[in-house]
Short mmCIF file of C-alpha atoms in Angstrom, two decimals:
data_model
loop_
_atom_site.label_atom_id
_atom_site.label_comp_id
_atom_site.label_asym_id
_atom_site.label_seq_id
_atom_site.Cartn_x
_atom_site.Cartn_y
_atom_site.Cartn_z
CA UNK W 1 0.00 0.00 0.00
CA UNK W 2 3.07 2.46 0.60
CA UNK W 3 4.75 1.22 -2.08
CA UNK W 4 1.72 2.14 -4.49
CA UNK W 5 1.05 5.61 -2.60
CA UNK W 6 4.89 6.24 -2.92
CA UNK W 7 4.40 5.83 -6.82
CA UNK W 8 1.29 7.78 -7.01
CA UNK W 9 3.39 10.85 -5.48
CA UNK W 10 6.41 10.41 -7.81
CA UNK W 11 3.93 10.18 -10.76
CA UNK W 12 2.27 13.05 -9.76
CA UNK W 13 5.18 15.19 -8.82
CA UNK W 14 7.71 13.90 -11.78
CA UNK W 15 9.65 16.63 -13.66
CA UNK W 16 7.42 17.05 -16.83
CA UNK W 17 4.57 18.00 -14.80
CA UNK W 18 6.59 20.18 -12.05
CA UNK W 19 7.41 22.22 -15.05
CA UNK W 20 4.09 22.01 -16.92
CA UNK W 21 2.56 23.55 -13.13
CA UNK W 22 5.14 25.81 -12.84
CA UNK W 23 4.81 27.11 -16.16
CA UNK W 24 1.10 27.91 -15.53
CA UNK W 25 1.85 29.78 -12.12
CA UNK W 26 4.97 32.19 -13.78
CA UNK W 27 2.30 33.10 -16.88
CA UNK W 28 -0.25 34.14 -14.02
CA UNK W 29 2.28 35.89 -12.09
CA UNK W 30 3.00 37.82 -15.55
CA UNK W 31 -0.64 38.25 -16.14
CA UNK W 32 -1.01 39.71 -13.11
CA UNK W 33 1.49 42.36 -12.87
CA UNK W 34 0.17 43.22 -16.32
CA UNK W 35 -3.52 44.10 -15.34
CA UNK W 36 -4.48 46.69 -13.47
CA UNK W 37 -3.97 46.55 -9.03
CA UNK W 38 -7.51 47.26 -8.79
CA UNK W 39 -9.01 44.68 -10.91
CA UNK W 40 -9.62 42.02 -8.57
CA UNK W 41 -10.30 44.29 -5.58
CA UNK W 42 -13.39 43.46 -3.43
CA UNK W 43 -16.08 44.21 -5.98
CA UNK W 44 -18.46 46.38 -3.27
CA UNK W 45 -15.13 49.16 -3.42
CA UNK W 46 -14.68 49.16 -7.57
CA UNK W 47 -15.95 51.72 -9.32
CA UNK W 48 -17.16 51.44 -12.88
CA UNK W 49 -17.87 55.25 -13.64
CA UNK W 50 -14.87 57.38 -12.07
CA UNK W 51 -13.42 58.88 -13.14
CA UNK W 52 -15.89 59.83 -15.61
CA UNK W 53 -13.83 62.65 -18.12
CA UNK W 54 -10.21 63.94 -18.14
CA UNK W 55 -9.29 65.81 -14.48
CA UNK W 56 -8.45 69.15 -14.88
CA UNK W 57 -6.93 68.53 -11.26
CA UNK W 58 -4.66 65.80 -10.37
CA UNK W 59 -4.60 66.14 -6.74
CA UNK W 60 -5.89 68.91 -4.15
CA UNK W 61 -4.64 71.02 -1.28
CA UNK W 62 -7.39 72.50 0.72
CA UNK W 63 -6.64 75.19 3.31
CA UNK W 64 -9.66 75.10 5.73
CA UNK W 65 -9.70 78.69 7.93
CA UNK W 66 -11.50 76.93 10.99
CA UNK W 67 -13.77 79.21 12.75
CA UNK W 68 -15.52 81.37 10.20
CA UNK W 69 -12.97 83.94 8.75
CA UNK W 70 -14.71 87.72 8.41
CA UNK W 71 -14.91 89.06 4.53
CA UNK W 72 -15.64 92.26 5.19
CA UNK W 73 -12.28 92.61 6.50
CA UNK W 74 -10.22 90.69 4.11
CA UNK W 75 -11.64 90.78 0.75
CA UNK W 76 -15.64 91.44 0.67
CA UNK W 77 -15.31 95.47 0.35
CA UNK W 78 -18.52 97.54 1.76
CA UNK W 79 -17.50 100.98 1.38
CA UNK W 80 -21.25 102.09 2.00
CA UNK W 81 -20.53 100.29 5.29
CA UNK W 82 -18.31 103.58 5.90
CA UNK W 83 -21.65 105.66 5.80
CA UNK W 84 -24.08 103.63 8.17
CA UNK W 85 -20.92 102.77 10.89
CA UNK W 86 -22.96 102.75 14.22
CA UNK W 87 -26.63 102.43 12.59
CA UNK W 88 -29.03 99.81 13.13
CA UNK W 89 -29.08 96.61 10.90
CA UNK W 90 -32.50 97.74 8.33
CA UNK W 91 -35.24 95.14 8.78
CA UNK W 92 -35.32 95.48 5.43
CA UNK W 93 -32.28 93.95 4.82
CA UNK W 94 -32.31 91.47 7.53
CA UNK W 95 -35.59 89.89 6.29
CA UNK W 96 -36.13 88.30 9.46
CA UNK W 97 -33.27 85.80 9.11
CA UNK W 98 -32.08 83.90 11.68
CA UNK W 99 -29.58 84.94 14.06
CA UNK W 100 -27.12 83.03 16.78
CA UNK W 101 -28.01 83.17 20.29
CA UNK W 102 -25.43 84.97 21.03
CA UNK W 103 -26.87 88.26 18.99
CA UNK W 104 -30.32 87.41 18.99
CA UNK W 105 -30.80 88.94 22.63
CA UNK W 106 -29.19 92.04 21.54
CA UNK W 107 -31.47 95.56 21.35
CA UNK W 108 -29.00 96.79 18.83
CA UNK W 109 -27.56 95.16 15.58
CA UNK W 110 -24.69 98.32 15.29
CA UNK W 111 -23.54 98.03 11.68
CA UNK W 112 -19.47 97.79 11.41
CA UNK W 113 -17.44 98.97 8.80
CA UNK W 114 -14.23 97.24 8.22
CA UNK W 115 -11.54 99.97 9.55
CA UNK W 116 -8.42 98.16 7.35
CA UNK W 117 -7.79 100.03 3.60
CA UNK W 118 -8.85 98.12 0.67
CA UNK W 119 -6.92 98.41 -2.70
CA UNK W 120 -7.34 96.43 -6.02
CA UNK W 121 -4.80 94.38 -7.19
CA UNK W 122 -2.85 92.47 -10.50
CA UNK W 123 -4.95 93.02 -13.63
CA UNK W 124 -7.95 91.83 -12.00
CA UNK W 125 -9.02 94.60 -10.13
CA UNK W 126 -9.66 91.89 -7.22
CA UNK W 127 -10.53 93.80 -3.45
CA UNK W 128 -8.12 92.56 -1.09
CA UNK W 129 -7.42 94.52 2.36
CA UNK W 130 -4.06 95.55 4.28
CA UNK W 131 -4.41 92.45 6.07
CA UNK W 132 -4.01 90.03 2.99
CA UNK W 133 -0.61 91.93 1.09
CA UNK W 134 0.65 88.53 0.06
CA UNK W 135 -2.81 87.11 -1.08
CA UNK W 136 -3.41 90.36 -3.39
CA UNK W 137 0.13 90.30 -5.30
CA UNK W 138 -1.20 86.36 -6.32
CA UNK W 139 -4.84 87.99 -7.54
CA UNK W 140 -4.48 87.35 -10.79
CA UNK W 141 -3.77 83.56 -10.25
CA UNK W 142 -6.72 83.22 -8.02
CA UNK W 143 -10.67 83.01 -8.50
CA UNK W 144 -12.47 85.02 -6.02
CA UNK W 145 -16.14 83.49 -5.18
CA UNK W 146 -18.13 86.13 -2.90
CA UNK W 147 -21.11 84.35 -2.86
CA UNK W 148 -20.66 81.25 -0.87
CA UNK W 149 -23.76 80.47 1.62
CA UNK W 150 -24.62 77.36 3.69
CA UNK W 151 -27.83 76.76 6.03
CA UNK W 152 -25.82 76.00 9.14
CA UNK W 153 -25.24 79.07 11.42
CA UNK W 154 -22.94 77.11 14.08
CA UNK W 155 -19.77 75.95 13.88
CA UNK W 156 -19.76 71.58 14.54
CA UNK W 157 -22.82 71.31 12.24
CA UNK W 158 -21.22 73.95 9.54
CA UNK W 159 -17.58 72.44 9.89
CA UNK W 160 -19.33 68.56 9.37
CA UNK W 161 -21.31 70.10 6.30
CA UNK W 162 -18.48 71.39 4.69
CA UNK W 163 -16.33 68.31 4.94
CA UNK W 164 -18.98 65.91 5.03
CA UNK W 165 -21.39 66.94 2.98
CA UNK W 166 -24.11 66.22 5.78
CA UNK W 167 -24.60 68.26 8.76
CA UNK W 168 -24.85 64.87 11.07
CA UNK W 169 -21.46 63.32 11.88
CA UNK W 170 -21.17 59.72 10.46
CA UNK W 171 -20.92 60.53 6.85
CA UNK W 172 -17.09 60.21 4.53
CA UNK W 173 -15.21 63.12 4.65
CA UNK W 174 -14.29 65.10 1.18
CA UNK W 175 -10.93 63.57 1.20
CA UNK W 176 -12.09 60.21 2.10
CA UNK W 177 -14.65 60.24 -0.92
CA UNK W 178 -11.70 61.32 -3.00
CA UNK W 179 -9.69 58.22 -2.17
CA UNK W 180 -12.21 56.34 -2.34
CA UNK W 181 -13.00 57.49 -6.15
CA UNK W 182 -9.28 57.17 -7.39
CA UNK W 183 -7.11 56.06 -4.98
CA UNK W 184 -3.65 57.03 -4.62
CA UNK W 185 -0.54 57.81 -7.31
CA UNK W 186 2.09 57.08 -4.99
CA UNK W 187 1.79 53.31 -3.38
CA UNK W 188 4.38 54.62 -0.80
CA UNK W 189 1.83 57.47 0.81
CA UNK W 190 -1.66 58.00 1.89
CA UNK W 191 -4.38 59.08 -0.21
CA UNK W 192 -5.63 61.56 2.24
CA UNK W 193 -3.23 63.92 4.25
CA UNK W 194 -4.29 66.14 7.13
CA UNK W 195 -2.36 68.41 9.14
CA UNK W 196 -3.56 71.33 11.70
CA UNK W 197 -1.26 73.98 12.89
CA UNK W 198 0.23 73.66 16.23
CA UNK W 199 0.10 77.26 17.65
CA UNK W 200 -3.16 78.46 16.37
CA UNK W 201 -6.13 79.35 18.68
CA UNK W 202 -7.88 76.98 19.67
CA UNK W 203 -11.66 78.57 19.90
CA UNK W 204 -13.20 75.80 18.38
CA UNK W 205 -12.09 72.17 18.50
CA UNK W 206 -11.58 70.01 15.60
CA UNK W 207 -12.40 66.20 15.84
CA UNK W 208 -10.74 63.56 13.99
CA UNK W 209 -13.97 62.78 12.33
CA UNK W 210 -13.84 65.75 9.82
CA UNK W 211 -11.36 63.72 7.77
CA UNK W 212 -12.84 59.86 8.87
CA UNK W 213 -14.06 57.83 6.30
CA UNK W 214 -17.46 57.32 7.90
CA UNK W 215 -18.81 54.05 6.37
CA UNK W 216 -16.09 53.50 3.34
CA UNK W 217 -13.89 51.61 4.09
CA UNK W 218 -11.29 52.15 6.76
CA UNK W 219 -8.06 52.83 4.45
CA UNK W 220 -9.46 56.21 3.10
CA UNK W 221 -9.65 57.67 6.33
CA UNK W 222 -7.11 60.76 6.25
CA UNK W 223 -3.75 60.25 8.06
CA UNK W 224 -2.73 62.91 10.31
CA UNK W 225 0.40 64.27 9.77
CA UNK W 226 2.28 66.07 13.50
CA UNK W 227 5.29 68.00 13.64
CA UNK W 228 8.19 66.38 15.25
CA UNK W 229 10.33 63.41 15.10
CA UNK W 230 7.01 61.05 14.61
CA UNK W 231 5.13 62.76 12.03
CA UNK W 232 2.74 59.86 12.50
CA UNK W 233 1.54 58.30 15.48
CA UNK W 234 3.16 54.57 16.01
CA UNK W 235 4.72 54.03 12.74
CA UNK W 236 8.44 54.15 14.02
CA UNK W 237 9.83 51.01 15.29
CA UNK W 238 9.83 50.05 19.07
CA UNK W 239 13.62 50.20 20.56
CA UNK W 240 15.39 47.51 19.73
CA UNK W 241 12.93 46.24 17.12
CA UNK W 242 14.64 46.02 13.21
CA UNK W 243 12.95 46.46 10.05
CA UNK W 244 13.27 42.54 9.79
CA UNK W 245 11.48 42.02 12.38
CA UNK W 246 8.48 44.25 11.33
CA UNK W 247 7.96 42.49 8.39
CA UNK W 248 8.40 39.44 9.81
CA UNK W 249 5.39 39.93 12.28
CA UNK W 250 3.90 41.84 9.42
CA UNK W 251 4.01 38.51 7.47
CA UNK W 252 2.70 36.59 10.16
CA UNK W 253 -0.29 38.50 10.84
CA UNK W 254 -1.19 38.83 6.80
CA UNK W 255 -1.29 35.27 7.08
CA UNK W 256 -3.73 35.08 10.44
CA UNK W 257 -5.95 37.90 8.40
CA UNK W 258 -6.27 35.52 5.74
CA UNK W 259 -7.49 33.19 7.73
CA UNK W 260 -10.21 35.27 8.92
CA UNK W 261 -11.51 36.34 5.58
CA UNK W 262 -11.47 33.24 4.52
CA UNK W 263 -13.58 32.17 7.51
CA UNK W 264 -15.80 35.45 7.74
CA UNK W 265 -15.49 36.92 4.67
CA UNK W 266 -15.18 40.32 5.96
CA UNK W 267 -13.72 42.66 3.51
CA UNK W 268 -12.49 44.97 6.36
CA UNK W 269 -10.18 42.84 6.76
CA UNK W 270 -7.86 43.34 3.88
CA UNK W 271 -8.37 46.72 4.50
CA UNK W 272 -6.83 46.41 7.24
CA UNK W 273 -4.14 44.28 5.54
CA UNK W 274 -3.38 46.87 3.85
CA UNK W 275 -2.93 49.45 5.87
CA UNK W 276 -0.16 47.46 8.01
CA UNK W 277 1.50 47.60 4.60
CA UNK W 278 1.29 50.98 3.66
CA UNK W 279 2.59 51.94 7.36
CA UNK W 280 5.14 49.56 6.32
CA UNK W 281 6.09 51.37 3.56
CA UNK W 282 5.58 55.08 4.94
CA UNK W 283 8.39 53.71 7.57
CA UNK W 284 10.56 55.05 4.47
CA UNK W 285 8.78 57.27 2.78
CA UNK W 286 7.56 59.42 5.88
CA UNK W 287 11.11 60.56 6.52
CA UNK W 288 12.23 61.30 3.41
CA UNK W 289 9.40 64.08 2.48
CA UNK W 290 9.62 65.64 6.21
CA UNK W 291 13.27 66.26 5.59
CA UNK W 292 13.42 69.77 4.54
CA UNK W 293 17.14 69.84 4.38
CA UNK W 294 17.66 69.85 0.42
CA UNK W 295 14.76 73.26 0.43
CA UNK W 296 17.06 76.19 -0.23
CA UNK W 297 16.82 79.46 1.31
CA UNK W 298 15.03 80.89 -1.26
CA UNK W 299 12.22 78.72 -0.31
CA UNK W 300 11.89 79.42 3.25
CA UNK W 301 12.08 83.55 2.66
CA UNK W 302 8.77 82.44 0.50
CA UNK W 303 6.73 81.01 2.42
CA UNK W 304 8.06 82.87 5.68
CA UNK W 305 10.30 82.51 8.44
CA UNK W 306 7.39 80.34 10.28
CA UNK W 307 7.96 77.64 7.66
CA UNK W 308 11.57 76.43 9.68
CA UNK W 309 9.18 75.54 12.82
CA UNK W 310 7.64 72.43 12.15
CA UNK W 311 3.74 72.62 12.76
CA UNK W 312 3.18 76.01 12.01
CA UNK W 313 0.77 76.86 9.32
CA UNK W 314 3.38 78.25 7.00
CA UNK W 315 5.43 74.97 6.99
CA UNK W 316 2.39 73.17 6.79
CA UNK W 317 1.75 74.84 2.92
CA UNK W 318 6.14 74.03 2.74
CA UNK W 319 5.06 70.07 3.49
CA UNK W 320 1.75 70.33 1.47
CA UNK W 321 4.11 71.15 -1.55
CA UNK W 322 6.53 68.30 -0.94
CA UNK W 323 3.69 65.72 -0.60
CA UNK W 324 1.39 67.12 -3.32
CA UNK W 325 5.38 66.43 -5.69
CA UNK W 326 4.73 63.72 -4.63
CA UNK W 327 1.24 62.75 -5.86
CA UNK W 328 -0.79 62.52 -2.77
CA UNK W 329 -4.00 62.96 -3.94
CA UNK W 330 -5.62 65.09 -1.66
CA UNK W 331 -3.88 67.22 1.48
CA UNK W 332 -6.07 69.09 3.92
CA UNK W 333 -4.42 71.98 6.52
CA UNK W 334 -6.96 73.09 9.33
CA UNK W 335 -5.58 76.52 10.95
CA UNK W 336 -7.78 77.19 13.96
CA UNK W 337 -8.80 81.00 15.41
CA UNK W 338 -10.96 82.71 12.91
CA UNK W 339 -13.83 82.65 15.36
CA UNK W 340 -13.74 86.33 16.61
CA UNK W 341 -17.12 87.11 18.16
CA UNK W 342 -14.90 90.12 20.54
CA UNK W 343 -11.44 91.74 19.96
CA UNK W 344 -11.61 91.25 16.34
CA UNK W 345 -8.71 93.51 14.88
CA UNK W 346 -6.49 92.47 17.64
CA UNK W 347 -7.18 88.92 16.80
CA UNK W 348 -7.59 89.03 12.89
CA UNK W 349 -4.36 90.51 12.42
CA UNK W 350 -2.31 87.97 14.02
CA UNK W 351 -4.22 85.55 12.00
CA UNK W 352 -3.84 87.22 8.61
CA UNK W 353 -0.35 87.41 9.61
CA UNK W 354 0.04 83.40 10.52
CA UNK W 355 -1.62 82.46 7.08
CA UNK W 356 -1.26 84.88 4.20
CA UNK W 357 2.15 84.84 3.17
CA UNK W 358 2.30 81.11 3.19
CA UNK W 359 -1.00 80.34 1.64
CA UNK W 360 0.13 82.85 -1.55
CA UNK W 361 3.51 81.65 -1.22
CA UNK W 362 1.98 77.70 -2.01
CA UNK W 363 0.09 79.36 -5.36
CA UNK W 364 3.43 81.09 -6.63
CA UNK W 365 5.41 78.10 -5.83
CA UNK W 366 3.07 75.36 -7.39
CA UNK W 367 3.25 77.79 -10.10
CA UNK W 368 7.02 77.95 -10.32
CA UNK W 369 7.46 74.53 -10.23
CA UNK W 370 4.81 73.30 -12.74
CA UNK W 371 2.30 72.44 -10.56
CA UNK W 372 -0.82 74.60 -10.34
CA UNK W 373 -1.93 73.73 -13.69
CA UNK W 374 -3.28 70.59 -12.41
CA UNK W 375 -3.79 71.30 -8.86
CA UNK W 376 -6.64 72.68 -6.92
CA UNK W 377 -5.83 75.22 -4.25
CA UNK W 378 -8.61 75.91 -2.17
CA UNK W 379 -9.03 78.61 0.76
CA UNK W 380 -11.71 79.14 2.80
CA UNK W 381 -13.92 78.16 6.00
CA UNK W 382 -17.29 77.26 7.21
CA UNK W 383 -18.84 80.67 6.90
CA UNK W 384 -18.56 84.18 7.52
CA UNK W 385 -19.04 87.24 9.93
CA UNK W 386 -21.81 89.20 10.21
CA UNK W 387 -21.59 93.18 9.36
CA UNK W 388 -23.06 94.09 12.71
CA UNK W 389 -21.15 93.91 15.79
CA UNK W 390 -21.67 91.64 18.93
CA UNK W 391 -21.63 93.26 22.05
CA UNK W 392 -20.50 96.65 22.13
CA UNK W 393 -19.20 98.74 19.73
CA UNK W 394 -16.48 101.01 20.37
CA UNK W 395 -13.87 103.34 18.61
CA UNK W 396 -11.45 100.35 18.03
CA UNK W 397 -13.30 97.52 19.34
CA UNK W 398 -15.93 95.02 18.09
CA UNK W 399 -16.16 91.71 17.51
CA UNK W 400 -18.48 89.77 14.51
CA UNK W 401 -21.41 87.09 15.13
CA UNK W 402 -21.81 84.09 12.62
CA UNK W 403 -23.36 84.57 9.15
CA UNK W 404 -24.22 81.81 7.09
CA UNK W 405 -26.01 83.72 4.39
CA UNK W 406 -22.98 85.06 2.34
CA UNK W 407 -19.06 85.09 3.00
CA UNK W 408 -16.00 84.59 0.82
CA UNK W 409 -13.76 81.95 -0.29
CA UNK W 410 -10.86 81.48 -2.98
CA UNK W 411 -9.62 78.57 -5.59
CA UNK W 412 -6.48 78.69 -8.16
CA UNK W 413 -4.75 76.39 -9.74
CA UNK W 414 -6.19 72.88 -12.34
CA UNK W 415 -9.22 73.73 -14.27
CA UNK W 416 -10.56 77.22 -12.53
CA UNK W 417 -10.48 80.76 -14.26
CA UNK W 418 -7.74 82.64 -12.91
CA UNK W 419 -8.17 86.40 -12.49
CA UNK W 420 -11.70 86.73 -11.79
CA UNK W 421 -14.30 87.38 -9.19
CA UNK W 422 -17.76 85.10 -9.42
CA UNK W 423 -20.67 86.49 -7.28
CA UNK W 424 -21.96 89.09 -5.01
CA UNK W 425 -23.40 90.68 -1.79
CA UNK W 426 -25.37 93.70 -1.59
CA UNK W 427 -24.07 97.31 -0.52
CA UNK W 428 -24.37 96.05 2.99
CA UNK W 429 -22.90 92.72 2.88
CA UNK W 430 -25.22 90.72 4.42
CA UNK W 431 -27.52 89.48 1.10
CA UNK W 432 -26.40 87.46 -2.02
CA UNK W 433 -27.66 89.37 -5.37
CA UNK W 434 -25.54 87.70 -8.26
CA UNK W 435 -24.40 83.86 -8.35
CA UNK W 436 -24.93 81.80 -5.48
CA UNK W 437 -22.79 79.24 -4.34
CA UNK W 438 -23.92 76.60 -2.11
CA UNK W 439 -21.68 74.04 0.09
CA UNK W 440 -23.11 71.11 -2.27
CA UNK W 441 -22.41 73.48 -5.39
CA UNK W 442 -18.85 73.63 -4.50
CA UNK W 443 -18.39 70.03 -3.68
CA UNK W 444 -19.53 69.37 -7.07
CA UNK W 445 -17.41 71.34 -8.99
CA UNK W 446 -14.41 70.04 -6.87
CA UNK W 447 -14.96 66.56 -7.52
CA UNK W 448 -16.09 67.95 -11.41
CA UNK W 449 -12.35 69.20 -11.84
CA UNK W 450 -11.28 66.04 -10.51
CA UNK W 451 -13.15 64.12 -13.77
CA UNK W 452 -15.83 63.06 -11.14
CA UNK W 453 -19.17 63.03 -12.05
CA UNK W 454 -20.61 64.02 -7.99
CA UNK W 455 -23.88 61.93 -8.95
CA UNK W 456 -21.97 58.69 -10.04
CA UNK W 457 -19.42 58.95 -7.24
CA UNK W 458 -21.71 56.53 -4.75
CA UNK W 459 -21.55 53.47 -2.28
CA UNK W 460 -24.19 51.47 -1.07
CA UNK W 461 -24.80 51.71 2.54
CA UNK W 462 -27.86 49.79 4.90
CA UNK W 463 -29.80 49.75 1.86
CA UNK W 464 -29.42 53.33 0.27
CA UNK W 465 -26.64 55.09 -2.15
CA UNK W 466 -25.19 57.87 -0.23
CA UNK W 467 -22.84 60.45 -2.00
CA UNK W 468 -21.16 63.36 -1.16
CA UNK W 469 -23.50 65.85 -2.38
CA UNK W 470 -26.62 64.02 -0.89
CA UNK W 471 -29.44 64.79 -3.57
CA UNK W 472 -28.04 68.11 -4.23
CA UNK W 473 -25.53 70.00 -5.80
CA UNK W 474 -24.85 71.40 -9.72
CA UNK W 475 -21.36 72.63 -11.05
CA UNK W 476 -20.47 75.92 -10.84
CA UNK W 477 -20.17 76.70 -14.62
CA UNK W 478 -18.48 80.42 -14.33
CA UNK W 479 -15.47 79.75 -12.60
CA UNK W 480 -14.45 76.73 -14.68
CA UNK W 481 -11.11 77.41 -17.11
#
């Protein structure tokens, strides 16, 4: 019986047919680095329709101004403001819209006028105060929209609407759909990069949730990048713990994970495969783009002597550049403060001064390099300020409540018309009268530049097809190149 079980093996295992097997496994091996990574990805994540044209934009840098930055002092000139300083908000152009409880108690809305000097710039024309010198000598590169407006008046549900799409927290952020739609160009980095300035104000927190990836899967969430020696939280080594023996326990546990999905056949589990690789990976990769020792001089006098203290806004836009060289797809910076309901010109000068250098400096040197062609700079936060004061007005003091209903934001770069100004507010600066934007409006013409189509961009979730825009949402035709 062994002798006969001995032969079966050797007949089954006998030279001609070791290389007639082997053959077959080197032509699928072939095959398979010939077809595209994605193709035999868990079918629930592929996506048939994106992207859906030719991207104007390759990748994205988004520079959100947490806290509701005020356009009447920055770029939204009101000169007639000059004329009713001190009067009374008109009824008439209030229209009985909602206010926050923190002005709705007040017997006086005292209208403001912005007390900074306004000057056109470039061949534009484009407003831009004092406080924004940097911002105005890049006006002709940028593409001015004055007519932004959203339906949430405070700050978690306006903040989650803007990067969510949906007031409610739970949903993808705008990065995460934006991995999720094309993945990454660079195998080595995430998708989806976030970093928040270090020595901003803090006014209003910021949750890890406004980049998540709500119910895609888990590897589009955005990774946060920190300044120091870990820009990201437990990917260095252990003391005493080598490479080898990373991917050696990086082996092993591939191996248990396979086990489970075979068992369970729960696709979060390669997800989560593959993010132990891609930390793997980023063990090399990480260091390389936070070493700013090749950037020349030159380069820090642009964006700003901030830009040599890791964490700062300015060399936040320094490391946007380097990763956004390097293909990451989309990078989000969050610079806290902007919410100044007292002390405004106090407090929205040191802002202006922490961000407008380096966010102009970014433009010129994505510009300079090649870059801005194909990618999208955006600026801007969850709303505005009001044109009335909160609390008391004085000779030099005041301070600016939310407003919803009409405040300013700014893109350059792939696939948006540079030099112009779309929309805008009545004499007072409180009403829309030309070209609307709203949050959903925007987030379709983002993910339209991208060579998204924001209806087909979709997953399937307890029974319904969710998207970024909701059930909303058309592009925004005049500002596209």
């Amino acid at each position: 019986m062994k002798e006969k079980l001995a032969q079966s093996l050797a007949d089954t295992f006998n030279r001609r047919s070791f290389l007639n097997k082997a053959s077959w496994g080197l032509g699928s091996l072939a095959l398979g680095s010939l077809l595209p990574s994605q193709l035999f990805s868990n079918p629930a994540e592929r996506i048939e329709t994106v992207p859906n044209r030719a991207p104007k934009a390759k990748r994205v840098v988004y520079l959100f101004q947490s806290g509701g930055p005020s356009q009447l002092e920055m770029f939204d000139y009101k000169p007639y403001l000059e004329k009713m300083h001190g009067k009374d908000l008109p009824a008439s152009v209030r229209k009985g819209q909602r206010l926050t409880s923190m002005s709705a108690q007040q017997s006086a809305l005292p209208l403001v006028s912005s007390p900074y000097k306004f000057t056109q710039h470039g061949k534009s024309g484009a407003w831009a105060s004092e406080l924004m010198p940097y911002t105005g000598k890049v006006a002709d590169d940028l593409c001015f929209i004055k007519s932004m407006y959203t339906e949430q008046i405070n700050h978690d549900p306006a903040l989650t609407f803007f990067q969510t799409g949906n007031q409610l927290a739970g949903r993808p952020s705008i990065g995460s759909w934006v991995s999720y739609g094309l993945g990454s160009a660079n195998q080595n980095l995430p998708a989806f990069i976030v970093m928040v300035s270090k020595d901003a104000p803090q006014d209003q927190p910021l949750y890890a949730r406004l980049w998540g990836n709500g119910f895609l899967p888990s590897k589009h969430q955005g990774v946060q990048f920190r300044s120091g020696n870990d820009p990201v939280l437990y990917l260095s080594n252990p003391n005493g713990y080598s490479s080898a023996d990373r991917r050696s326990m990086l082996d092993a546990l591939k191996d248990l994970n396979q086990v489970q999905e075979e068992i369970y056949g729960d696709p979060e589990v390669s997800n989560h495969i593959a993010q132990y690789e891609m930390a793997f990976r980023m063990q090399t990769s990480v260091p390389e783009v936070n070493d700013l020792s090749n950037e020349p001089d030159w380069v820090f006098d642009l964006y700003g002597e901030e830009a040599r203290n890791p964490g700062t806004f300015a060399a936040n836009c320094l490391m946007a550049r380097r990763l956004l060289e390097r293909d990451v797809k989309f990078v989000q910076l969050y610079h806290q403060g902007w919410d100044q309901h007292g002390n405004l010109p106090k407090s929205i000068t040191k802002q202006c001064k922490a961000t407008d250098q380096a966010s102009a400096a970014l433009v010129q040197d994505l510009k300079q390099r090649g870059l801005l062609d194909d990618t999208l700079v955006v600026w801007g936060g969850e709303f505005g300020r009001t044109n009335y004061s909160q609390g008391k007005l004085t000779k030099d003091n005041y301070g600016r409540d939310h407003h919803p209903r009409c405040f300013t934001m700014w893109m350059a770069g792939g696939g948006i018309k540079r030099g112009i100004t779309y929309g805008e507010t009545d004499e007072f600066g409180y009403n829309i009268i030309k070209n609307p934007v709203h949050v959903h409006d925007f987030q379709a013409t983002l993910l339209h530049l991208l060579g998204v189509d924001h209806e087909k961009l979709t997953y399937e979730f307890q029974g319904r097809r969710f998207r970024l825009t909701d059930v909303e949402g058309k592009l925004v035709k005049g500002i596209l190149a």
